[in-house]
GROMACS .gro file of C-alpha atoms in nm:
model
  447
    1GLY     CA    1   0.917   1.913   2.465
    2THR     CA    2   1.204   1.958   2.728
    3LEU     CA    3   1.467   1.821   2.488
    4CYS     CA    4   1.401   2.091   2.212
    5ARG     CA    5   1.461   2.455   2.276
    6THR     CA    6   1.447   2.718   2.005
    7LYS     CA    7   1.757   2.928   1.954
    8PRO     CA    8   1.673   3.301   2.031
    9THR     CA    9   1.536   3.431   1.713
   10ASP     CA   10   1.394   3.758   1.553
   11LEU     CA   11   1.117   3.596   1.342
   12VAL     CA   12   0.909   3.816   1.101
   13PHE     CA   13   0.626   3.662   0.890
   14ILE     CA   14   0.574   3.846   0.560
   15ILE     CA   15   0.220   3.753   0.447
   16ASP     CA   16   0.066   3.804   0.109
   17SER     CA   17  -0.310   3.908   0.152
   18SER     CA   18  -0.372   4.019  -0.204
   19ARG     CA   19  -0.707   3.987  -0.370
   20SER     CA   20  -0.626   3.643  -0.513
   21VAL     CA   21  -0.612   3.520  -0.148
   22ARG     CA   22  -0.970   3.449  -0.050
   23PRO     CA   23  -1.084   3.524   0.315
   24HIS     CA   24  -1.114   3.151   0.404
   25GLU     CA   25  -0.771   3.085   0.264
   26PHE     CA   26  -0.611   3.376   0.453
   27GLU     CA   27  -0.754   3.200   0.778
   28LYS     CA   28  -0.549   2.897   0.681
   29VAL     CA   29  -0.239   3.128   0.667
   30LYS     CA   30  -0.322   3.243   1.017
   31VAL     CA   31  -0.358   2.893   1.146
   32PHE     CA   32  -0.010   2.807   0.996
   33MET     CA   33   0.154   3.104   1.174
   34SER     CA   34  -0.019   3.018   1.511
   35ARG     CA   35   0.109   2.656   1.475
   36VAL     CA   36   0.468   2.775   1.412
   37ILE     CA   37   0.440   3.021   1.705
   38GLU     CA   38   0.316   2.755   1.939
   39GLY     CA   39   0.646   2.550   1.895
   40LEU     CA   40   0.856   2.852   1.979
   41ASP     CA   41   1.009   2.967   2.306
   42VAL     CA   42   0.857   3.322   2.314
   43GLY     CA   43   1.007   3.587   2.529
   44PRO     CA   44   1.213   3.912   2.535
   45ASN     CA   45   1.529   3.708   2.572
   46SER     CA   46   1.437   3.420   2.353
   47THR     CA   47   1.228   3.442   2.038
   48ARG     CA   48   1.036   3.768   1.931
   49VAL     CA   49   0.787   3.759   1.660
   50GLY     CA   50   0.639   4.019   1.419
   51VAL     CA   51   0.404   4.014   1.120
   52ILE     CA   52   0.406   4.216   0.803
   53ASN     CA   53   0.083   4.196   0.606
   54TYR     CA   54   0.108   4.315   0.251
   55ALA     CA   55  -0.087   4.364  -0.080
   56SER     CA   56  -0.050   4.680  -0.279
   57ALA     CA   57   0.069   4.848   0.030
   58VAL     CA   58   0.241   4.711   0.352
   59LYS     CA   59   0.075   4.698   0.684
   60ASN     CA   60   0.285   4.642   1.003
   61GLU     CA   61   0.056   4.420   1.194
   62PHE     CA   62   0.275   4.411   1.503
   63SER     CA   63   0.642   4.456   1.573
   64LEU     CA   64   0.920   4.228   1.731
   65LYS     CA   65   0.873   4.430   2.056
   66THR     CA   66   0.501   4.430   2.076
   67TYR     CA   67   0.416   4.113   2.237
   68GLN     CA   68   0.637   3.922   2.480
   69THR     CA   69   0.420   3.616   2.541
   70LYS     CA   70   0.290   3.331   2.329
   71ALA     CA   71  -0.074   3.382   2.430
   72ALA     CA   72  -0.065   3.754   2.332
   73LEU     CA   73   0.091   3.670   1.991
   74LEU     CA   74  -0.155   3.410   1.917
   75GLN     CA   75  -0.448   3.654   2.000
   76ALA     CA   76  -0.298   3.919   1.780
   77VAL     CA   77  -0.261   3.670   1.484
   78ARG     CA   78  -0.630   3.594   1.511
   79ARG     CA   79  -0.711   3.956   1.472
   80ILE     CA   80  -0.535   4.011   1.142
   81GLU     CA   81  -0.767   4.092   0.841
   82PRO     CA   82  -0.664   4.050   0.468
   83LEU     CA   83  -0.586   4.372   0.265
   84SER     CA   84  -0.729   4.231  -0.069
   85THR     CA   85  -0.551   4.448  -0.313
   86GLY     CA   86  -0.222   4.390  -0.534
   87THR     CA   87   0.098   4.197  -0.478
   88MET     CA   88   0.397   4.422  -0.394
   89THR     CA   89   0.620   4.149  -0.251
   90GLY     CA   90   0.952   4.341  -0.309
   91LEU     CA   91   0.803   4.645  -0.106
   92ALA     CA   92   0.722   4.409   0.169
   93ILE     CA   93   1.075   4.277   0.192
   94GLN     CA   94   1.213   4.628   0.180
   95PHE     CA   95   0.989   4.721   0.465
   96ALA     CA   96   1.121   4.423   0.664
   97ILE     CA   97   1.484   4.541   0.609
   98SER     CA   98   1.428   4.915   0.688
   99ARG     CA   99   1.173   4.884   0.951
  100ALA     CA  100   1.071   4.538   1.093
  101PHE     CA  101   1.423   4.422   1.172
  102SER     CA  102   1.543   4.771   1.307
  103ASP     CA  103   1.643   4.838   1.658
  104SER     CA  104   1.349   5.071   1.705
  105GLU     CA  105   1.112   4.787   1.637
  106GLY     CA  106   1.265   4.540   1.881
  107ALA     CA  107   1.530   4.360   1.659
  108ARG     CA  108   1.852   4.268   1.838
  109VAL     CA  109   2.197   4.348   1.728
  110ARG     CA  110   2.340   4.106   1.470
  111SER     CA  111   2.513   3.835   1.656
  112PRO     CA  112   2.596   3.458   1.630
  113ASN     CA  113   2.372   3.413   1.931
  114PHE     CA  114   2.067   3.522   1.744
  115ASN     CA  115   1.889   3.411   1.426
  116LYS     CA  116   1.716   3.666   1.212
  117VAL     CA  117   1.447   3.494   1.002
  118ALA     CA  118   1.174   3.604   0.768
  119ILE     CA  119   0.904   3.361   0.632
  120VAL     CA  120   0.748   3.483   0.319
  121VAL     CA  121   0.408   3.331   0.200
  122THR     CA  122   0.275   3.432  -0.130
  123ASP     CA  123   0.030   3.291  -0.399
  124GLY     CA  124   0.110   3.505  -0.702
  125ARG     CA  125   0.359   3.676  -0.926
  126PRO     CA  126   0.484   4.007  -0.762
  127GLN     CA  127   0.399   4.349  -0.939
  128ASP     CA  128   0.749   4.473  -0.837
  129GLY     CA  129   1.108   4.337  -0.833
  130VAL     CA  130   1.228   4.099  -0.567
  131GLN     CA  131   1.563   3.985  -0.668
  132ASP     CA  132   1.774   4.282  -0.562
  133VAL     CA  133   1.585   4.353  -0.238
  134ALA     CA  134   1.604   3.997  -0.126
  135ALA     CA  135   1.977   3.995  -0.194
  136ARG     CA  136   2.012   4.304   0.036
  137ALA     CA  137   1.804   4.135   0.308
  138ARG     CA  138   2.028   3.815   0.296
  139ALA     CA  139   2.332   4.021   0.296
  140ALA     CA  140   2.210   4.192   0.614
  141GLY     CA  141   2.196   3.860   0.791
  142ILE     CA  142   1.834   3.771   0.730
  143GLU     CA  143   1.759   3.413   0.665
  144ILE     CA  144   1.456   3.407   0.426
  145PHE     CA  145   1.226   3.103   0.376
  146ALA     CA  146   0.986   3.141   0.063
  147ILE     CA  147   0.650   2.958   0.072
  148GLY     CA  148   0.449   2.951  -0.256
  149VAL     CA  149   0.086   2.858  -0.297
  150GLY     CA  150  -0.108   2.740  -0.593
  151ARG     CA  151  -0.026   2.948  -0.926
  152VAL     CA  152   0.271   3.105  -0.757
  153ASP     CA  153   0.576   3.190  -0.987
  154MET     CA  154   0.851   2.950  -0.863
  155HIS     CA  155   1.129   3.156  -1.008
  156THR     CA  156   1.022   3.441  -0.777
  157LEU     CA  157   1.032   3.191  -0.482
  158ARG     CA  158   1.398   3.106  -0.567
  159GLN     CA  159   1.503   3.474  -0.610
  160ILE     CA  160   1.377   3.542  -0.255
  161ALA     CA  161   1.502   3.239  -0.056
  162SER     CA  162   1.825   3.183   0.129
  163GLN     CA  163   2.068   2.906   0.019
  164PRO     CA  164   2.039   2.607   0.015
  165GLN     CA  165   1.731   2.650  -0.178
  166ASP     CA  166   1.607   2.294  -0.117
  167GLU     CA  167   1.569   2.384   0.244
  168HIS     CA  168   1.441   2.737   0.202
  169VAL     CA  169   1.179   2.701  -0.078
  170ASP     CA  170   0.854   2.529  -0.018
  171TYR     CA  171   0.546   2.485  -0.239
  172VAL     CA  172   0.194   2.363  -0.164
  173GLU     CA  173  -0.092   2.307  -0.404
  174SER     CA  174  -0.345   2.508  -0.204
  175TYR     CA  175  -0.387   2.695   0.129
  176SER     CA  176  -0.580   2.399   0.270
  177VAL     CA  177  -0.270   2.217   0.313
  178ILE     CA  178  -0.020   2.497   0.416
  179GLU     CA  179  -0.041   2.399   0.789
  180LYS     CA  180   0.122   2.066   0.688
  181LEU     CA  181   0.462   2.271   0.671
  182THR     CA  182   0.424   2.350   1.044
  183HIS     CA  183   0.644   2.059   1.153
  184LYS     CA  184   0.929   2.156   0.915
  185PHE     CA  185   0.944   2.510   1.060
  186GLN     CA  186   0.925   2.379   1.421
  187GLU     CA  187   1.217   2.157   1.345
  188ALA     CA  188   1.422   2.449   1.171
  189PHE     CA  189   1.399   2.652   1.479
  190CYS     CA  190   1.472   2.362   1.722
  191VAL     CA  191   1.805   2.332   1.886
  192VAL     CA  192   1.842   1.966   1.966
  193SER     CA  193   2.047   1.812   2.242
  194ASP     CA  194   1.942   1.460   2.198
  195LEU     CA  195   1.852   1.386   1.831
  196CYS     CA  196   1.727   1.032   1.893
  197ALA     CA  197   1.493   1.140   2.178
  198THR     CA  198   1.327   1.405   1.967
  199GLY     CA  199   1.282   1.192   1.668
  200ASP     CA  200   1.497   1.435   1.453
  201HIS     CA  201   1.692   1.151   1.281
  202ASP     CA  202   1.664   0.929   0.969
  203CYS     CA  203   1.723   0.582   1.146
  204GLU     CA  204   1.465   0.335   1.045
  205GLN     CA  205   1.471   0.110   1.351
  206ILE     CA  206   1.734   0.194   1.623
  207CYS     CA  207   1.904   0.535   1.693
  208THR     CA  208   2.180   0.588   1.942
  209SER     CA  209   2.267   0.939   2.046
  210THR     CA  210   2.616   1.073   2.052
  211PRO     CA  211   2.696   1.439   2.138
  212GLY     CA  212   2.533   1.645   1.876
  213ALA     CA  213   2.491   1.349   1.632
  214TYR     CA  214   2.363   0.985   1.628
  215THR     CA  215   2.426   0.640   1.478
  216CYS     CA  216   2.179   0.389   1.339
  217ALA     CA  217   2.141   0.027   1.392
  218CYS     CA  218   1.884  -0.251   1.314
  219LYS     CA  219   1.694  -0.513   1.507
  220GLU     CA  220   1.787  -0.867   1.533
  221GLY     CA  221   1.718  -1.034   1.195
  222PHE     CA  222   1.755  -0.720   0.999
  223THR     CA  223   2.075  -0.579   0.819
  224LEU     CA  224   2.186  -0.216   0.799
  225ASN     CA  225   2.182  -0.098   0.444
  226SER     CA  226   2.475   0.078   0.278
  227ASP     CA  227   2.311   0.418   0.348
  228GLY     CA  228   2.384   0.355   0.712
  229LYS     CA  229   2.019   0.445   0.801
  230THR     CA  230   1.761   0.200   0.656
  231CYS     CA  231   1.730  -0.191   0.741
  232SER     CA  232   1.640  -0.471   0.515
  233ALA     CA  233   1.497  -0.815   0.596
  234CYS     CA  234   1.442  -0.902   0.236
  235SER     CA  235   1.753  -1.126   0.209
  236GLY     CA  236   1.649  -1.276  -0.123
  237GLY     CA  237   1.548  -1.630  -0.001
  238SER     CA  238   1.289  -1.826  -0.204
  239GLY     CA  239   1.032  -1.708   0.032
  240SER     CA  240   1.061  -1.357  -0.075
  241ALA     CA  241   0.905  -1.389  -0.422
  242LEU     CA  242   0.690  -1.093  -0.494
  243ASP     CA  243   0.507  -0.932  -0.789
  244LEU     CA  244   0.503  -0.557  -0.733
  245VAL     CA  245   0.348  -0.293  -0.954
  246PHE     CA  246   0.370   0.079  -0.903
  247LEU     CA  247   0.077   0.293  -1.027
  248ILE     CA  248   0.210   0.646  -1.063
  249ASP     CA  249   0.009   0.963  -1.101
  250GLY     CA  250   0.144   1.161  -1.392
  251SER     CA  251  -0.115   1.445  -1.386
  252LYS     CA  252  -0.030   1.814  -1.469
  253SER     CA  253  -0.052   1.909  -1.095
  254VAL     CA  254   0.252   1.685  -1.003
  255ARG     CA  255   0.486   1.938  -1.186
  256PRO     CA  256   0.796   1.820  -1.377
  257GLU     CA  257   1.034   1.882  -1.088
  258ASN     CA  258   0.831   1.676  -0.848
  259PHE     CA  259   0.780   1.396  -1.101
  260GLU     CA  260   1.162   1.359  -1.080
  261LEU     CA  261   1.128   1.310  -0.713
  262VAL     CA  262   0.862   1.044  -0.764
  263LYS     CA  263   1.106   0.857  -0.988
  264ARG     CA  264   1.359   0.864  -0.713
  265PHE     CA  265   1.093   0.754  -0.472
  266ILE     CA  266   1.028   0.443  -0.696
  267ASN     CA  267   1.387   0.358  -0.728
  268GLN     CA  268   1.448   0.404  -0.354
  269ILE     CA  269   1.204   0.099  -0.301
  270VAL     CA  270   1.353  -0.102  -0.579
  271ASP     CA  271   1.687  -0.066  -0.405
  272SER     CA  272   1.541  -0.275  -0.112
  273LEU     CA  273   1.434  -0.570  -0.326
  274GLU     CA  274   1.615  -0.883  -0.465
  275VAL     CA  275   1.515  -0.888  -0.821
  276SER     CA  276   1.523  -1.196  -1.034
  277ASP     CA  277   1.288  -1.456  -1.194
  278ARG     CA  278   1.248  -1.631  -0.867
  279GLN     CA  279   1.241  -1.343  -0.634
  280ALA     CA  280   1.103  -0.994  -0.671
  281GLN     CA  281   0.953  -0.881  -1.016
  282VAL     CA  282   0.863  -0.516  -1.062
  283GLY     CA  283   0.613  -0.350  -1.304
  284LEU     CA  284   0.540   0.019  -1.361
  285VAL     CA  285   0.221   0.189  -1.478
  286GLN     CA  286   0.164   0.577  -1.524
  287TYR     CA  287  -0.176   0.733  -1.536
  288SER     CA  288  -0.334   1.074  -1.599
  289SER     CA  289  -0.628   1.115  -1.838
  290SER     CA  290  -0.538   0.772  -1.968
  291VAL     CA  291  -0.331   0.475  -1.852
  292ARG     CA  292   0.023   0.375  -1.995
  293GLN     CA  293   0.222   0.060  -1.902
  294GLU     CA  294   0.576   0.169  -1.877
  295PHE     CA  295   0.703  -0.187  -1.842
  296PRO     CA  296   0.531  -0.514  -1.727
  297LEU     CA  297   0.637  -0.752  -1.463
  298GLY     CA  298   0.942  -0.959  -1.541
  299GLN     CA  299   1.063  -0.744  -1.838
  300PHE     CA  300   1.368  -0.642  -1.646
  301LYS     CA  301   1.562  -0.910  -1.460
  302ASN     CA  302   1.782  -0.690  -1.233
  303LYS     CA  303   1.760  -0.364  -1.030
  304LYS     CA  304   2.001  -0.166  -1.263
  305ASP     CA  305   1.773  -0.210  -1.561
  306ILE     CA  306   1.452  -0.131  -1.381
  307LYS     CA  307   1.608   0.185  -1.234
  308ALA     CA  308   1.731   0.280  -1.573
  309ALA     CA  309   1.381   0.244  -1.715
  310VAL     CA  310   1.217   0.443  -1.434
  311LYS     CA  311   1.458   0.738  -1.503
  312LYS     CA  312   1.361   0.733  -1.869
  313MET     CA  313   0.988   0.742  -1.798
  314ALA     CA  314   0.831   1.049  -1.977
  315TYR     CA  315   0.585   1.270  -1.779
  316MET     CA  316   0.226   1.248  -1.907
  317GLU     CA  317   0.093   1.583  -1.760
  318LYS     CA  318  -0.281   1.550  -1.799
  319GLY     CA  319  -0.577   1.462  -1.577
  320THR     CA  320  -0.621   1.225  -1.268
  321MET     CA  321  -0.821   0.907  -1.366
  322THR     CA  322  -0.722   0.690  -1.065
  323GLY     CA  323  -1.024   0.476  -1.103
  324GLN     CA  324  -0.928   0.381  -1.453
  325ALA     CA  325  -0.574   0.298  -1.345
  326LEU     CA  326  -0.695   0.075  -1.062
  327LYS     CA  327  -0.896  -0.122  -1.315
  328TYR     CA  328  -0.601  -0.155  -1.546
  329LEU     CA  329  -0.396  -0.290  -1.254
  330ILE     CA  330  -0.656  -0.552  -1.194
  331ASP     CA  331  -0.734  -0.659  -1.549
  332SER     CA  332  -0.374  -0.639  -1.711
  333SER     CA  333  -0.091  -0.564  -1.470
  334PHE     CA  334  -0.137  -0.874  -1.255
  335SER     CA  335  -0.231  -1.098  -1.549
  336ILE     CA  336  -0.019  -1.399  -1.650
  337ILE     CA  337   0.017  -1.253  -1.997
  338ASN     CA  338   0.199  -0.949  -1.845
  339GLY     CA  339   0.428  -1.152  -1.645
  340ALA     CA  340   0.254  -1.217  -1.310
  341ARG     CA  341   0.327  -1.542  -1.155
  342PRO     CA  342   0.056  -1.778  -1.013
  343GLY     CA  343   0.070  -1.826  -0.630
  344VAL     CA  344   0.312  -1.531  -0.576
  345PRO     CA  345   0.208  -1.247  -0.358
  346LYS     CA  346   0.083  -0.941  -0.544
  347VAL     CA  347   0.158  -0.581  -0.424
  348GLY     CA  348   0.029  -0.249  -0.570
  349ILE     CA  349   0.172   0.080  -0.473
  350VAL     CA  350  -0.049   0.368  -0.579
  351PHE     CA  351   0.099   0.712  -0.585
  352THR     CA  352  -0.131   1.027  -0.636
  353ASP     CA  353  -0.124   1.399  -0.560
  354GLY     CA  354  -0.492   1.498  -0.610
  355ARG     CA  355  -0.851   1.394  -0.608
  356SER     CA  356  -0.950   1.132  -0.866
  357GLN     CA  357  -1.166   1.266  -1.159
  358ASP     CA  358  -1.341   0.930  -1.186
  359TYR     CA  359  -1.497   0.665  -0.953
  360ILE     CA  360  -1.253   0.451  -0.772
  361THR     CA  361  -1.458   0.254  -0.502
  362ASP     CA  362  -1.555  -0.061  -0.718
  363ALA     CA  363  -1.204  -0.107  -0.845
  364ALA     CA  364  -1.036  -0.032  -0.509
  365LYS     CA  365  -1.264  -0.297  -0.354
  366LYS     CA  366  -1.203  -0.549  -0.620
  367ALA     CA  367  -0.822  -0.523  -0.605
  368LYS     CA  368  -0.839  -0.606  -0.226
  369ASP     CA  369  -1.103  -0.880  -0.276
  370LEU     CA  370  -0.861  -1.047  -0.530
  371GLY     CA  371  -0.598  -1.057  -0.258
  372PHE     CA  372  -0.371  -0.788  -0.368
  373ARG     CA  373  -0.196  -0.591  -0.092
  374MET     CA  374  -0.261  -0.237  -0.177
  375PHE     CA  375  -0.056   0.063  -0.042
  376ALA     CA  376  -0.173   0.417  -0.111
  377VAL     CA  377   0.074   0.715  -0.101
  378GLY     CA  378  -0.069   1.067  -0.129
  379VAL     CA  379   0.107   1.400  -0.152
  380GLY     CA  380  -0.007   1.774  -0.148
  381ASN     CA  381  -0.380   1.778  -0.250
  382ALA     CA  382  -0.437   1.397  -0.232
  383VAL     CA  383  -0.760   1.316  -0.066
  384GLU     CA  384  -0.705   1.107   0.231
  385ASP     CA  385  -1.049   0.942   0.229
  386GLU     CA  386  -0.959   0.815  -0.117
  387LEU     CA  387  -0.619   0.686   0.003
  388ARG     CA  388  -0.789   0.490   0.284
  389GLU     CA  389  -1.039   0.350   0.031
  390ILE     CA  390  -0.750   0.216  -0.177
  391ALA     CA  391  -0.545   0.083   0.110
  392SER     CA  392  -0.553  -0.268   0.238
  393GLU     CA  393  -0.636  -0.351   0.591
  394PRO     CA  394  -0.515  -0.260   0.855
  395VAL     CA  395  -0.558   0.082   0.671
  396ALA     CA  396  -0.333   0.265   0.903
  397GLU     CA  397  -0.033   0.046   0.790
  398HIS     CA  398  -0.119   0.084   0.418
  399TYR     CA  399  -0.172   0.442   0.349
  400PHE     CA  400   0.065   0.731   0.375
  401TYR     CA  401   0.030   1.107   0.329
  402THR     CA  402   0.270   1.418   0.319
  403ALA     CA  403   0.222   1.770   0.212
  404ASP     CA  404   0.568   1.798   0.058
  405PHE     CA  405   0.706   1.599  -0.232
  406ARG     CA  406   1.057   1.638  -0.087
  407THR     CA  407   0.965   1.426   0.211
  408ILE     CA  408   0.835   1.123   0.013
  409SER     CA  409   1.179   0.949   0.058
  410ASN     CA  410   1.063   0.910   0.436
  411ILE     CA  411   0.754   0.715   0.318
  412GLY     CA  412   0.982   0.518   0.085
  413LYS     CA  413   1.182   0.407   0.400
  414LYS     CA  414   0.863   0.280   0.577
  415LEU     CA  415   0.741   0.110   0.251
  416GLN     CA  416   1.066  -0.075   0.207
  417MET     CA  417   1.001  -0.275   0.521
  418LYS     CA  418   0.629  -0.314   0.481
  419ILE     CA  419   0.631  -0.469   0.132
  420CYS     CA  420   0.895  -0.725   0.244
  421ILE     CA  421   0.733  -1.076   0.243
  422GLU     CA  422   0.884  -1.237   0.545
  423GLU     CA  423   0.969  -1.605   0.548
  424ASP     CA  424   0.834  -1.852   0.826
  425PRO     CA  425   1.152  -1.904   1.036
  426CYS     CA  426   1.029  -2.262   1.106
  427GLU     CA  427   1.033  -2.349   0.728
  428CYS     CA  428   1.298  -2.594   0.625
  429LYS     CA  429   1.463  -2.366   0.395
  430SER     CA  430   1.512  -2.094   0.659
  431ILE     CA  431   1.664  -2.365   0.881
  432VAL     CA  432   1.911  -2.476   0.609
  433LYS     CA  433   1.989  -2.113   0.536
  434PHE     CA  434   2.068  -2.049   0.912
  435GLN     CA  435   2.280  -2.372   0.925
  436THR     CA  436   2.480  -2.282   0.627
  437LYS     CA  437   2.547  -1.932   0.766
  438VAL     CA  438   2.667  -2.073   1.101
  439GLU     CA  439   2.891  -2.321   0.924
  440ASP     CA  440   3.060  -2.023   0.715
  441LEU     CA  441   3.113  -1.838   1.043
  442ILE     CA  442   3.267  -2.130   1.199
  443ASN     CA  443   3.501  -2.188   0.909
  444SER     CA  444   3.611  -1.822   0.902
  445LEU     CA  445   3.692  -1.835   1.272
  446GLN     CA  446   3.889  -2.155   1.233
  447ARG     CA  447   4.094  -1.993   0.947
   0.00000   0.00000   0.00000
């Protein structure tokens, strides 16, 4: 919009079209490029775009100087065809240094006023070296983003990408979800004057802009947490008793590094709870080809012990039997013998990154029929229809999806508020609590 203008950039896409990239998958890459271009200010004095297509050889589809309007660029992207041979990623990066980012091809003189950016998309292991040539590119002032798809070699991506690598290396399970990264790159190129107005902030409730920055606040009745961004209404009164069970996908597609992010996601939510015998209890179940209870409800009486147990959880790394896991939740996790308390609200948070290998419909329906409040969180190749089937009504408030494991903390922030069981402000206990708080304030003022 009008509040976000992209800094003048020389942007070159370096696109792998080797034989492992099927024609319909290559179309998804073109859609991704088009969506990124749509968010740019394109013009001779703003952002210029070029595309390098590579396999065993390198093809310069068009240079930075070729097209000066967004419409012309989008038409040119639609005309690109895959080369369908080998994977010479190093050769393509060398071509970018020597040709694509040269003055003769429309690149501008290196300057603080211009960004030089390359976005490399690949799905395999290169047949040549990338480390030295990528280092030369970065030394020449080119910022490199590396996107890996499917069976890509992650070590190669890290050799290619600029620092910090958390911001410059992305992975998606398949080409079908690559366009989900579009928003990240639109934000990366955005020069923001009002961070609150553009939504480019981490405030959960209220954002107040300051020049080049922002501060967070909470609505009446909520308290700003120690992170300075999230808000909490779960003050730990007797009305906030809750039995919460996490059902976590430990299938091999998650990958070890992402499983660590899932653990952080769990502990992020645990941080927002008041854990005790009379308030919140937390249980954890991991599933893959089988189901394993990590710890039942009520085993740990405080947040510190729960978080320590989550960190110790070992990754199962097999299949994805979500239906079997949901049945376990119904039959065991919320049973009295496993620590569940009669009359206390039951909440299940199901986390998955792929399609279930078994039938989920009956178990998902039964969980909701029994009155369990079910949240479904999907990442990467998770099937959104399955997430909706698991989620309670209203579905839009109970299911979440993101393409990238690194953004699940944003989902965690939303869940922190949604799982909170709010007290009725007209209940006697709430009135007594309010009266006590007022009396304490008056006493402190008198002192």
